[in-house]
XYZ file of C-alpha atoms in Angstrom:
732
model
C -11.700 -95.098 15.605
C -12.968 -98.217 17.648
C -11.168 -98.459 20.868
C -8.142 -100.824 20.457
C -7.181 -102.371 23.440
C -3.921 -103.637 22.535
C -4.413 -106.386 25.356
C -1.515 -109.660 23.759
C 1.290 -106.492 22.692
C 0.704 -105.328 26.602
C -0.144 -108.672 28.063
C 3.904 -109.745 26.836
C 5.152 -106.782 27.225
C 3.848 -106.710 31.334
C 5.087 -110.272 31.460
C 8.519 -109.250 30.864
C 8.506 -106.559 34.015
C 9.905 -103.127 34.069
C 6.842 -101.716 35.549
C 6.616 -101.394 39.373
C 3.163 -100.203 40.619
C 3.432 -98.127 43.187
C -0.143 -100.026 45.942
C -2.042 -98.032 47.649
C -4.249 -100.117 49.903
C -7.404 -98.322 50.812
C -8.785 -100.033 53.659
C -6.510 -99.047 55.873
C -5.497 -95.014 57.099
C -2.756 -94.668 54.968
C -2.644 -91.795 52.397
C -2.263 -92.692 48.357
C 1.401 -91.574 47.044
C 1.692 -89.530 44.136
C -1.286 -88.889 41.970
C -1.486 -88.388 37.795
C 0.609 -85.775 36.298
C 0.138 -84.753 32.880
C 4.277 -83.875 33.482
C 6.409 -86.622 33.226
C 7.164 -88.379 37.202
C 9.389 -90.773 38.231
C 7.878 -93.791 37.243
C 7.132 -92.736 33.318
C 10.539 -94.633 32.235
C 9.409 -98.031 33.281
C 5.397 -97.866 32.477
C 6.379 -96.335 28.567
C 9.225 -99.447 28.320
C 6.827 -102.053 29.554
C 4.498 -100.522 27.157
C 5.761 -101.593 23.719
C 8.953 -97.740 24.545
C 6.930 -96.196 22.362
C 9.020 -93.358 20.356
C 7.854 -90.352 22.445
C 5.671 -90.613 25.926
C 5.600 -87.244 27.854
C 3.887 -88.407 30.544
C 1.817 -91.592 31.263
C -1.149 -90.906 29.260
C 0.504 -89.859 25.829
C 2.020 -92.526 23.499
C 2.853 -92.052 19.768
C 4.755 -94.303 17.905
C 6.879 -94.329 14.420
C 3.959 -96.521 12.804
C 1.800 -92.604 13.833
C -0.510 -94.191 16.760
C -1.700 -91.513 18.769
C -2.758 -93.784 22.400
C -4.070 -92.576 25.311
C -3.529 -94.951 28.039
C -6.544 -94.605 30.159
C -6.397 -94.150 34.111
C -10.240 -95.103 33.947
C -11.950 -97.850 33.153
C -14.992 -98.425 30.678
C -18.246 -99.697 32.817
C -20.977 -98.030 30.333
C -20.430 -94.474 30.978
C -18.639 -93.181 27.922
C -15.096 -92.303 29.677
C -13.201 -93.389 27.070
C -15.550 -90.598 24.989
C -15.187 -88.063 27.260
C -11.846 -88.662 27.905
C -10.505 -89.084 24.501
C -12.387 -85.493 23.642
C -10.560 -83.832 26.388
C -6.767 -85.050 25.490
C -7.513 -85.109 21.113
C -8.535 -81.222 21.941
C -5.467 -79.527 23.177
C -3.858 -82.359 21.047
C -5.177 -80.883 18.226
C -5.786 -84.422 16.468
C -9.355 -86.260 15.082
C -10.777 -87.975 18.330
C -10.779 -91.100 15.397
C -7.519 -90.767 15.310
C -7.289 -92.017 18.896
C -6.739 -95.576 20.199
C -6.817 -96.416 23.409
C -5.901 -99.053 26.250
C -6.256 -99.840 29.426
C -3.922 -98.712 32.286
C -1.993 -101.208 33.916
C -2.254 -100.622 38.355
C -0.750 -97.824 39.170
C -2.099 -95.423 42.190
C 1.139 -93.510 41.574
C 0.995 -92.935 38.355
C -3.111 -93.372 36.952
C -3.963 -92.225 40.722
C -7.250 -90.059 41.184
C -6.924 -86.944 43.063
C -10.779 -87.451 43.852
C -11.069 -90.691 44.681
C -6.903 -91.696 46.345
C -6.499 -93.972 43.830
C -6.622 -95.391 40.711
C -9.837 -96.488 40.966
C -13.604 -95.207 39.243
C -16.420 -94.714 40.904
C -18.494 -92.281 42.340
C -19.360 -90.090 39.319
C -15.013 -88.674 39.784
C -13.802 -89.130 36.110
C -13.657 -86.055 34.149
C -14.173 -84.169 37.705
C -10.587 -85.648 38.473
C -9.101 -85.505 35.129
C -10.440 -82.347 32.982
C -7.439 -80.160 33.519
C -5.057 -83.663 33.521
C -5.604 -85.244 30.421
C -6.207 -82.076 28.804
C -2.265 -80.539 29.748
C -1.365 -83.847 29.050
C -2.870 -82.879 25.515
C -1.247 -79.939 25.489
C 2.604 -80.339 27.051
C 2.710 -82.776 24.070
C 1.426 -80.388 21.411
C 3.954 -78.186 23.179
C 7.145 -80.925 22.737
C 6.405 -81.876 19.249
C 5.700 -78.090 17.586
C 8.598 -77.840 19.264
C 10.744 -80.364 18.049
C 10.100 -79.891 14.001
C 10.092 -75.773 15.160
C 13.944 -76.803 16.470
C 13.791 -78.962 12.406
C 13.402 -75.629 10.540
C 15.048 -72.936 12.977
C 11.356 -71.207 13.401
C 9.929 -70.707 16.122
C 6.884 -72.494 17.302
C 4.279 -69.646 17.469
C 4.624 -69.782 14.129
C 2.965 -72.969 13.691
C -0.286 -74.542 13.786
C -1.077 -78.119 14.114
C -4.024 -79.754 12.108
C -5.100 -83.585 13.370
C -1.534 -84.190 13.699
C 0.126 -82.133 11.301
C 2.364 -79.317 12.132
C 2.523 -76.370 9.109
C 4.877 -73.657 9.226
C 2.565 -70.653 8.204
C 4.787 -68.598 6.269
C 7.665 -70.961 4.231
C 3.495 -73.686 4.092
C 6.698 -76.393 5.932
C 4.693 -79.374 6.679
C 5.415 -82.585 9.792
C 3.157 -84.824 11.004
C 3.024 -86.221 14.356
C 5.209 -89.730 13.560
C 7.313 -87.812 11.784
C 9.097 -85.805 14.709
C 8.322 -88.013 17.978
C 11.456 -89.679 18.037
C 13.083 -85.714 18.622
C 10.163 -84.364 21.140
C 10.157 -87.426 23.156
C 14.468 -86.476 23.883
C 13.122 -82.840 25.069
C 12.306 -81.660 28.545
C 9.385 -81.461 30.132
C 7.997 -77.738 28.916
C 6.487 -77.369 32.501
C 3.604 -75.131 32.872
C 1.529 -75.083 28.842
C -1.656 -72.991 28.136
C -4.717 -74.300 27.731
C -7.488 -73.277 25.318
C -9.998 -70.707 26.117
C -13.224 -72.604 25.371
C -14.681 -70.844 22.728
C -11.550 -72.536 20.927
C -13.436 -75.340 21.473
C -13.729 -78.141 18.140
C -14.125 -81.648 20.472
C -15.469 -80.633 24.065
C -19.025 -79.207 23.921
C -20.534 -81.477 21.674
C -22.092 -85.017 21.273
C -19.544 -87.278 19.292
C -20.595 -90.292 19.080
C -18.755 -92.809 21.348
C -15.406 -94.801 20.346
C -16.167 -98.282 21.773
C -19.914 -98.799 20.018
C -18.975 -99.688 16.548
C -17.011 -102.896 18.268
C -19.599 -103.436 20.017
C -22.733 -103.222 17.851
C -20.627 -106.112 15.634
C -20.211 -107.919 19.150
C -15.971 -107.202 19.138
C -16.058 -105.981 22.525
C -13.970 -108.702 24.796
C -16.125 -107.739 28.524
C -14.867 -109.923 31.025
C -17.432 -113.083 31.040
C -15.943 -113.192 27.341
C -12.306 -113.419 27.838
C -11.197 -116.930 26.546
C -7.474 -118.312 26.959
C -5.340 -121.733 26.067
C -6.651 -124.707 28.500
C -8.424 -122.853 30.672
C -11.746 -124.041 31.914
C -15.045 -123.086 33.448
C -16.084 -122.794 36.567
C -19.665 -121.911 38.780
C -19.526 -121.353 42.417
C -21.977 -121.736 45.387
C -21.559 -120.063 48.799
C -22.654 -120.727 51.699
C -26.927 -119.271 52.074
C -25.914 -117.588 55.204
C -23.829 -115.013 55.890
C -20.705 -115.861 57.533
C -21.734 -118.885 57.018
C -19.561 -122.006 55.596
C -19.036 -124.990 54.110
C -19.516 -128.577 56.462
C -19.274 -131.141 53.806
C -20.419 -132.268 49.993
C -21.045 -135.631 47.775
C -20.036 -134.946 44.677
C -21.206 -138.964 43.090
C -23.837 -137.187 41.460
C -21.651 -134.284 40.060
C -19.191 -135.729 39.399
C -21.333 -138.323 36.182
C -21.788 -134.936 33.820
C -20.310 -135.628 30.820
C -17.856 -132.542 31.046
C -17.599 -132.363 34.781
C -13.319 -131.942 35.015
C -13.450 -131.713 38.903
C -15.037 -129.453 42.606
C -13.444 -127.190 45.105
C -13.873 -126.401 47.562
C -12.949 -123.428 50.280
C -14.498 -122.164 53.543
C -17.805 -121.204 53.015
C -18.098 -122.327 48.373
C -17.677 -124.974 46.490
C -16.661 -124.472 42.757
C -17.682 -127.670 39.789
C -14.491 -127.239 37.126
C -16.261 -128.701 33.673
C -14.700 -128.200 29.861
C -18.635 -126.111 29.286
C -20.756 -123.478 31.889
C -23.611 -125.732 31.951
C -21.885 -128.844 32.706
C -20.453 -126.898 35.656
C -24.063 -125.529 36.771
C -25.725 -128.497 35.847
C -22.203 -130.637 38.906
C -23.680 -127.874 40.624
C -27.309 -128.361 40.988
C -26.743 -132.374 42.352
C -24.238 -131.099 44.582
C -25.778 -133.054 48.371
C -23.971 -130.069 50.737
C -23.930 -129.453 54.024
C -24.050 -126.327 55.025
C -22.999 -124.653 59.002
C -25.602 -121.474 58.109
C -23.645 -119.125 61.492
C -24.236 -116.779 63.944
C -27.032 -114.924 60.818
C -29.274 -118.635 60.299
C -32.398 -116.878 62.329
C -31.712 -113.238 60.594
C -34.612 -111.152 59.085
C -35.245 -108.284 57.183
C -37.745 -106.805 60.499
C -35.298 -107.734 62.658
C -32.114 -105.607 61.194
C -35.683 -102.867 60.518
C -36.088 -102.926 64.143
C -32.608 -102.643 65.357
C -31.856 -99.936 62.701
C -35.024 -98.042 64.083
C -33.637 -98.433 67.373
C -30.517 -96.886 67.122
C -31.453 -93.829 65.351
C -33.819 -93.309 68.968
C -31.824 -93.800 71.301
C -27.909 -94.600 68.682
C -25.529 -92.029 69.796
C -26.053 -88.984 67.162
C -23.052 -87.701 65.347
C -22.928 -83.877 64.509
C -22.009 -83.694 60.170
C -23.252 -80.036 60.089
C -24.507 -77.284 62.566
C -25.670 -73.838 60.913
C -28.412 -71.385 64.097
C -30.020 -72.605 66.945
C -33.393 -74.850 66.612
C -36.351 -72.214 67.371
C -39.470 -72.477 68.931
C -42.135 -72.889 66.180
C -44.631 -75.064 65.150
C -42.784 -78.537 63.765
C -43.139 -80.720 61.551
C -41.864 -84.881 61.178
C -41.987 -86.804 59.324
C -40.447 -91.029 59.371
C -38.266 -91.919 56.274
C -37.215 -95.823 55.422
C -35.222 -97.268 52.526
C -33.957 -101.270 51.811
C -31.279 -102.499 51.217
C -30.426 -102.599 47.644
C -28.312 -105.130 44.636
C -26.438 -104.344 41.764
C -27.563 -106.548 38.649
C -25.439 -105.552 36.836
C -25.918 -106.626 33.393
C -22.654 -109.066 33.136
C -22.577 -111.168 35.936
C -19.606 -111.719 38.245
C -16.721 -112.833 36.812
C -12.380 -113.678 36.204
C -10.338 -115.970 34.638
C -7.557 -116.561 37.377
C -4.242 -119.173 36.507
C -2.221 -119.772 39.845
C 1.287 -121.079 38.343
C 4.139 -120.734 41.801
C 6.333 -117.978 39.261
C 2.900 -115.373 38.643
C -0.789 -114.695 38.991
C -2.484 -114.126 36.196
C -5.738 -111.885 36.337
C -8.916 -111.381 33.650
C -11.161 -109.384 35.284
C -13.192 -106.462 34.999
C -12.676 -104.164 37.771
C -13.351 -100.329 39.215
C -10.425 -100.741 41.575
C -6.980 -102.725 39.611
C -4.500 -102.198 42.645
C -6.962 -103.332 45.016
C -7.384 -105.845 42.659
C -3.841 -106.939 42.468
C -2.994 -106.432 46.302
C -5.672 -108.798 47.289
C -4.242 -111.618 44.883
C -0.648 -110.714 45.708
C -1.585 -111.481 49.519
C -3.573 -114.351 48.964
C -1.106 -116.030 46.777
C 1.682 -114.988 48.986
C 3.437 -113.696 46.212
C 5.500 -110.547 45.168
C 2.928 -107.732 43.927
C 5.264 -107.286 40.433
C 4.333 -111.261 40.400
C 0.322 -110.366 39.947
C -0.213 -109.504 36.409
C -4.172 -108.330 35.889
C -5.645 -107.671 32.072
C -8.324 -105.128 32.986
C -11.531 -105.747 30.916
C -14.723 -104.230 29.798
C -17.309 -104.351 32.498
C -20.764 -104.326 31.337
C -21.637 -102.971 34.315
C -20.513 -101.728 37.272
C -22.515 -99.160 39.808
C -20.284 -99.485 42.541
C -20.587 -103.417 42.752
C -16.841 -103.584 41.029
C -15.427 -101.126 43.486
C -15.393 -104.825 45.586
C -12.976 -107.659 44.651
C -14.195 -109.859 46.558
C -15.993 -112.040 43.645
C -12.182 -112.487 42.107
C -10.782 -112.869 45.365
C -13.327 -116.429 45.517
C -11.353 -116.844 41.705
C -7.797 -116.409 42.935
C -8.753 -118.879 45.827
C -10.229 -121.061 43.804
C -7.150 -121.247 40.737
C -4.456 -121.719 43.840
C -6.404 -125.067 44.249
C -6.184 -125.695 40.092
C -3.635 -126.158 37.435
C -5.115 -124.646 34.504
C -6.550 -121.348 34.085
C -10.032 -121.194 35.458
C -12.565 -118.577 34.876
C -14.866 -118.508 36.817
C -18.517 -117.340 36.588
C -21.556 -116.239 39.686
C -24.893 -116.673 37.866
C -27.107 -114.029 37.925
C -28.598 -116.122 41.286
C -24.939 -116.475 43.238
C -24.368 -112.852 42.062
C -27.492 -111.139 43.786
C -27.784 -114.015 47.137
C -24.109 -113.251 47.309
C -24.085 -109.067 46.327
C -22.259 -106.421 48.625
C -25.686 -104.358 49.357
C -26.641 -101.120 49.116
C -27.037 -100.045 52.906
C -30.681 -100.308 54.934
C -31.476 -96.051 55.862
C -33.537 -94.975 59.151
C -34.331 -90.811 59.207
C -36.540 -88.843 61.582
C -36.294 -85.711 59.511
C -38.308 -82.797 60.582
C -38.490 -78.721 60.413
C -39.631 -75.570 61.998
C -42.519 -73.792 59.789
C -43.100 -69.948 60.198
C -46.341 -68.352 59.681
C -45.539 -68.949 55.983
C -45.218 -72.393 55.810
C -41.750 -72.152 54.916
C -38.013 -73.867 57.009
C -36.798 -71.377 59.417
C -34.511 -74.831 60.707
C -34.208 -77.985 58.771
C -33.364 -81.479 60.568
C -32.208 -84.984 59.570
C -31.534 -87.654 62.140
C -29.080 -89.783 59.264
C -29.484 -93.808 61.341
C -27.630 -96.471 58.708
C -24.219 -98.421 58.177
C -21.553 -97.271 56.579
C -19.894 -98.467 53.813
C -16.661 -96.585 54.480
C -16.292 -97.183 57.585
C -15.148 -100.936 56.110
C -13.970 -100.152 52.051
C -12.037 -97.261 53.620
C -11.605 -95.963 56.777
C -8.835 -93.690 56.810
C -11.742 -91.346 54.784
C -13.414 -90.712 57.746
C -13.879 -87.870 59.518
C -11.566 -87.468 62.432
C -14.880 -87.020 64.543
C -16.111 -90.668 63.402
C -18.185 -89.322 60.584
C -18.956 -90.959 57.490
C -19.571 -88.192 54.855
C -21.270 -90.145 52.245
C -23.983 -90.740 54.892
C -24.994 -86.965 55.053
C -24.471 -85.900 51.606
C -27.556 -83.046 49.989
C -28.780 -83.636 53.699
C -25.509 -81.075 55.147
C -25.596 -78.633 52.305
C -29.211 -77.543 50.919
C -29.737 -75.482 47.408
C -32.693 -73.765 49.624
C -31.974 -70.200 51.954
C -32.732 -72.101 55.309
C -31.603 -69.968 58.410
C -31.035 -72.763 60.525
C -29.821 -77.123 60.140
C -28.928 -79.840 62.041
C -27.824 -82.865 60.533
C -26.575 -85.878 62.066
C -26.234 -89.096 61.620
C -26.264 -92.158 63.972
C -24.115 -95.052 62.615
C -25.337 -98.447 62.848
C -23.382 -102.051 62.102
C -24.181 -104.336 60.436
C -24.494 -107.995 61.709
C -21.202 -109.324 60.859
C -21.116 -110.870 57.280
C -23.452 -108.790 56.343
C -21.526 -106.504 54.649
C -22.147 -103.284 52.767
C -20.817 -101.883 49.743
C -21.250 -99.084 47.481
C -24.327 -98.578 45.200
C -24.791 -95.893 42.465
C -25.496 -92.733 43.437
C -23.890 -93.182 46.802
C -24.991 -90.539 49.883
C -26.882 -88.205 47.758
C -29.778 -91.153 46.322
C -30.844 -91.936 49.527
C -30.465 -88.405 50.939
C -32.441 -86.410 47.760
C -34.992 -89.282 47.732
C -35.970 -87.244 52.003
C -34.890 -84.238 51.774
C -36.543 -83.826 48.285
C -40.236 -85.568 49.451
C -39.911 -83.668 52.682
C -39.936 -80.446 51.219
C -42.604 -81.846 49.060
C -44.584 -82.524 52.237
C -43.606 -78.494 53.423
C -45.059 -76.430 49.466
C -48.591 -78.987 50.595
C -49.022 -77.921 53.984
C -47.800 -74.276 53.014
C -50.470 -74.975 50.419
C -48.644 -74.045 47.376
C -47.490 -74.757 44.867
C -44.677 -77.095 45.271
C -42.134 -75.461 42.015
C -42.711 -71.805 42.810
C -42.182 -73.345 46.688
C -39.225 -74.266 45.516
C -37.890 -71.151 42.927
C -38.712 -68.312 46.579
C -35.651 -70.424 48.523
C -33.931 -70.786 46.035
C -32.331 -67.314 46.308
C -28.561 -66.859 45.439
C -28.429 -70.125 44.308
C -28.670 -68.630 40.294
C -27.372 -72.189 39.043
C -30.187 -73.940 40.595
C -32.824 -71.840 39.996
C -31.633 -71.873 36.096
C -32.365 -75.888 35.828
C -35.622 -75.378 38.120
C -37.423 -72.541 35.400
C -36.043 -75.009 32.720
C -36.997 -78.192 33.846
C -40.321 -76.385 34.370
C -40.760 -75.014 30.994
C -40.203 -77.788 29.344
C -42.345 -79.929 31.138
C -45.235 -77.024 30.935
C -45.548 -77.286 34.795
C -49.005 -76.228 35.855
C -50.877 -77.108 32.234
C -54.183 -79.086 33.597
C -53.791 -82.763 34.374
C -57.399 -85.821 34.447
C -57.432 -87.555 36.773
C -54.838 -89.556 39.078
C -52.570 -88.001 36.579
C -50.032 -85.890 38.573
C -46.353 -84.924 38.028
C -43.497 -84.711 40.871
C -40.788 -82.237 40.728
C -36.870 -83.156 42.474
C -34.351 -80.948 42.521
C -30.356 -81.422 44.251
C -26.977 -80.745 43.761
C -25.351 -83.898 43.520
C -21.758 -84.939 43.048
C -21.045 -81.345 41.337
C -23.776 -80.582 39.271
C -27.108 -79.139 39.609
C -30.315 -81.717 38.560
C -33.578 -80.988 38.432
C -36.019 -83.853 37.446
C -39.872 -83.999 37.186
C -41.739 -86.387 36.456
C -45.482 -87.216 35.474
C -47.430 -90.603 35.912
C -50.975 -91.768 35.842
C -51.410 -94.513 39.277
C -54.617 -96.590 37.987
C -57.237 -97.415 40.447
C -55.470 -101.207 41.094
C -52.733 -99.016 41.921
C -50.445 -99.723 39.076
C -48.290 -96.564 38.317
C -47.362 -96.070 34.930
C -45.231 -93.386 33.660
C -45.525 -91.323 31.267
C -43.891 -88.574 31.041
C -39.746 -86.873 32.395
C -37.631 -83.624 31.938
C -34.522 -83.419 33.683
C -32.513 -80.323 33.689
C -28.923 -80.393 34.086
C -26.184 -78.298 34.919
C -22.908 -79.869 35.549
C -21.387 -77.137 34.526
C -18.422 -77.359 31.175
C -20.323 -80.486 29.162
C -17.543 -82.332 27.765
C -19.530 -84.979 25.301
C -23.708 -84.186 25.144
C -24.318 -86.821 23.642
C -22.837 -88.889 26.959
C -24.507 -86.694 29.403
C -28.163 -87.477 28.129
C -27.547 -90.697 27.578
C -26.314 -91.174 31.461
C -28.982 -88.737 32.821
C -31.072 -91.086 30.984
C -30.008 -94.310 31.925
C -29.078 -93.241 35.407
C -32.784 -92.056 35.866
C -34.467 -95.336 34.523
C -31.644 -96.991 36.955
C -33.353 -94.658 39.472
C -37.071 -95.096 39.105
C -36.987 -99.294 38.546
C -35.727 -99.270 41.935
C -37.603 -96.624 43.358
C -40.558 -98.387 41.851
C -39.195 -102.556 42.791
C -36.223 -103.534 44.014
C -35.045 -103.976 47.264
C -33.104 -106.990 48.869
C -34.100 -109.138 51.920
C -33.347 -111.557 54.748
C -35.446 -114.665 56.231
C -33.076 -117.176 58.058
C -30.419 -115.870 56.872
C -30.637 -116.079 53.219
C -31.347 -113.137 50.881
C -34.875 -113.842 49.954
C -33.774 -112.277 45.692
C -32.746 -114.329 42.805
C -33.185 -112.912 39.765
C -34.614 -110.548 37.791
C -37.584 -112.181 38.677
C -38.131 -111.113 41.869
C -35.529 -107.840 41.529
C -36.879 -106.388 38.485
C -36.242 -103.856 36.315
C -38.101 -101.368 34.371
C -38.861 -102.961 30.765
C -39.114 -101.219 27.789
C -43.110 -100.590 26.923
C -42.901 -99.995 30.521
C -39.719 -96.330 29.926
C -41.071 -93.261 29.398
C -39.945 -89.967 27.610
C -37.092 -88.968 29.192
C -36.003 -85.186 27.671
C -32.510 -84.013 28.887
C -31.724 -80.581 28.642
C -28.567 -79.195 29.180
C -28.319 -75.950 30.949
C -24.980 -73.913 29.515
C -21.934 -73.425 31.688
C -18.463 -72.511 32.425
C -18.050 -74.110 35.798
C -15.419 -76.481 36.308
C -17.107 -79.571 35.155
C -19.897 -81.905 37.246
C -20.277 -85.879 37.732
C -23.080 -87.362 35.413
C -22.752 -90.527 36.039
C -25.220 -91.173 39.299
C -26.856 -87.414 38.817
C -29.963 -89.307 36.887
C -30.122 -92.158 39.392
C -29.893 -89.403 42.559
C -32.512 -87.230 41.589
C -35.614 -90.460 40.465
C -37.359 -91.106 42.924
C -37.973 -88.163 45.379
C -39.497 -87.015 41.184
C -41.538 -90.319 41.466
C -42.646 -90.552 44.515
C -43.544 -86.449 43.857
C -45.484 -87.209 40.898
C -47.311 -90.413 43.214
C -48.678 -87.855 45.522
C -49.837 -85.369 43.350
C -52.286 -87.965 41.280
C -52.781 -89.197 44.711
C -52.429 -87.717 47.404
C -50.173 -91.140 49.255
C -47.378 -89.578 50.548
C -44.845 -92.070 50.199
C -41.933 -92.506 52.259
C -40.986 -95.937 52.636
C -39.004 -97.807 49.503
C -39.736 -99.056 47.066
C -43.731 -98.546 46.197
C -46.362 -100.753 47.599
C -49.458 -101.200 44.518
C -51.568 -101.645 47.896
C -50.417 -98.652 49.090
C -52.025 -97.369 46.167
C -54.741 -98.500 45.337
C -58.378 -96.591 45.713
C -60.485 -98.322 48.425
C -62.484 -100.814 46.502
C -60.806 -101.103 43.351
C -58.591 -102.523 44.142
C -58.680 -106.260 41.672
């Protein structure tokens, strides 16, 4: 059944009040309050009352109405990762209903009821959704089932264990009597919490581990799904904005006479660093914005350039104070191998440009937006408007891509600031150009990585001195370690899959200039570190004159899960089979987000330096697989996203402004450039790992190693430069 979000009903109920929201401002060190639970919590009654007072609401997640509708209140947001389907499978599995019987609705902003244990708040990100809810949502279904069966058994005066359930119908086996969940919902709702419940064994799973169709696909195909950009409310006006091109700059003045002459333009609004043109429709607003004569104060970053940023980052890496992230043993004497790696800033470039619809009145603030951090959005809006938090009503929408961009609230904050100046609901849409030029970018990195190798070329010591800005230090300072370390900066570098007896991984913090904010980007720390570590380990294998797969396998002693994905990928790729000239295969192995993954990429590099992706094979062990179809899709999409970034993407700054603007100069892999991507899932009974960012994190090193195999050119900086790969005299 399609995901019915019931937004209109929820909107009217939330306006009526009765739902207490427990906030956690994660940009401060304070810890989160109670996290999600499958059992009753103090806030459940108010949440159920605000949700229409269903007959049966045993916890924060399950609602069963007397009509028979079974609803899952989703703590995470859907942004293309198919979490709505996976979570519904977890609930339906233990509730003994069909996937088609589950309806989905967005959870309201509430850290107390819907906080994710791994992220300490109601946050969708970091490939944590399934890892955080695999047990809790199953328990929620099992708790609900136990209460419903107990209610039926009590009515029949029989033992609950003599009853079975199939698609929400409870049957007493000896007598054949049956009752539906809807028929016992009211009675079950009055029963006390059952306490500990027994979950199914994997051998009894009917849904988990199967390739299930996505619940939201049909509506998306038919164009019925509402994303934030589709929101329409009565009396709404549409605006588009322009902020000062330089980070930290401000608005001085503007001449809007030509703008106001555009048919459909209603108003021109200003805040300290941006201006918005309001119109009856988007194109009038956009045309009016183009005609504005604006004077900016470009501020302290007016002369900032990427070259300057790169130079001072390199200086910090060499001379800054390092924090040791992990050290094992000591550095022995021997043959030292060393290399320098660099990675650029990146924009998110989500398919749905940033947008938010806001209506501010003296009594309340209503927001319609797609966000990965609903409680942050509410708290910021309360601060900006001066309203109590319970007067800020957020209507969460589907996200047309997140990739970490919507872990930030700047776009909603800006919409609220402008909406305060307007008497009508205001829908603000950032153009693609404005989105990319004012993105909160992925940090740039500068690493010096090294190893001491023995006579056979195997590493006996590994070292990595990483230098970057910190996302965590801004986004959630309380998450930094006591010694000031940003754990994300060393992810997948401090813990290697390989048996290396000695290592030292350290990080040098380098803060960016004021106004140049850095944020999470799909793959986070693992994306950066896997490229550097796996590229460097490939260098070591080549230096030892060893096959890269056999060399890695020899270092994977006592690591059977990673050995298994390496062997599976090699077998499926046909590793070792002969290839024509300037065609090469590359391998990369990693353990990001609690999963084990091996990617192999086959490329052809023309004499002019053009890279053609021929084929890709990925083997993954993500623990218990929930929806194998979604796992395959996430790996495929994530790999292509990572390959796009490695091939084409970087954000550069000149005269304080971002130079990229749209997909013409921040391009993605096109359909005709997309290789066949095979995904092979290793059966596992281990706890689930993350999957949404795994393919992205492992893509770049597999590609770079394939290019080396094809050309002999070792790439230590991204994105890939065509002129580096061209044969001498062969460039066009």
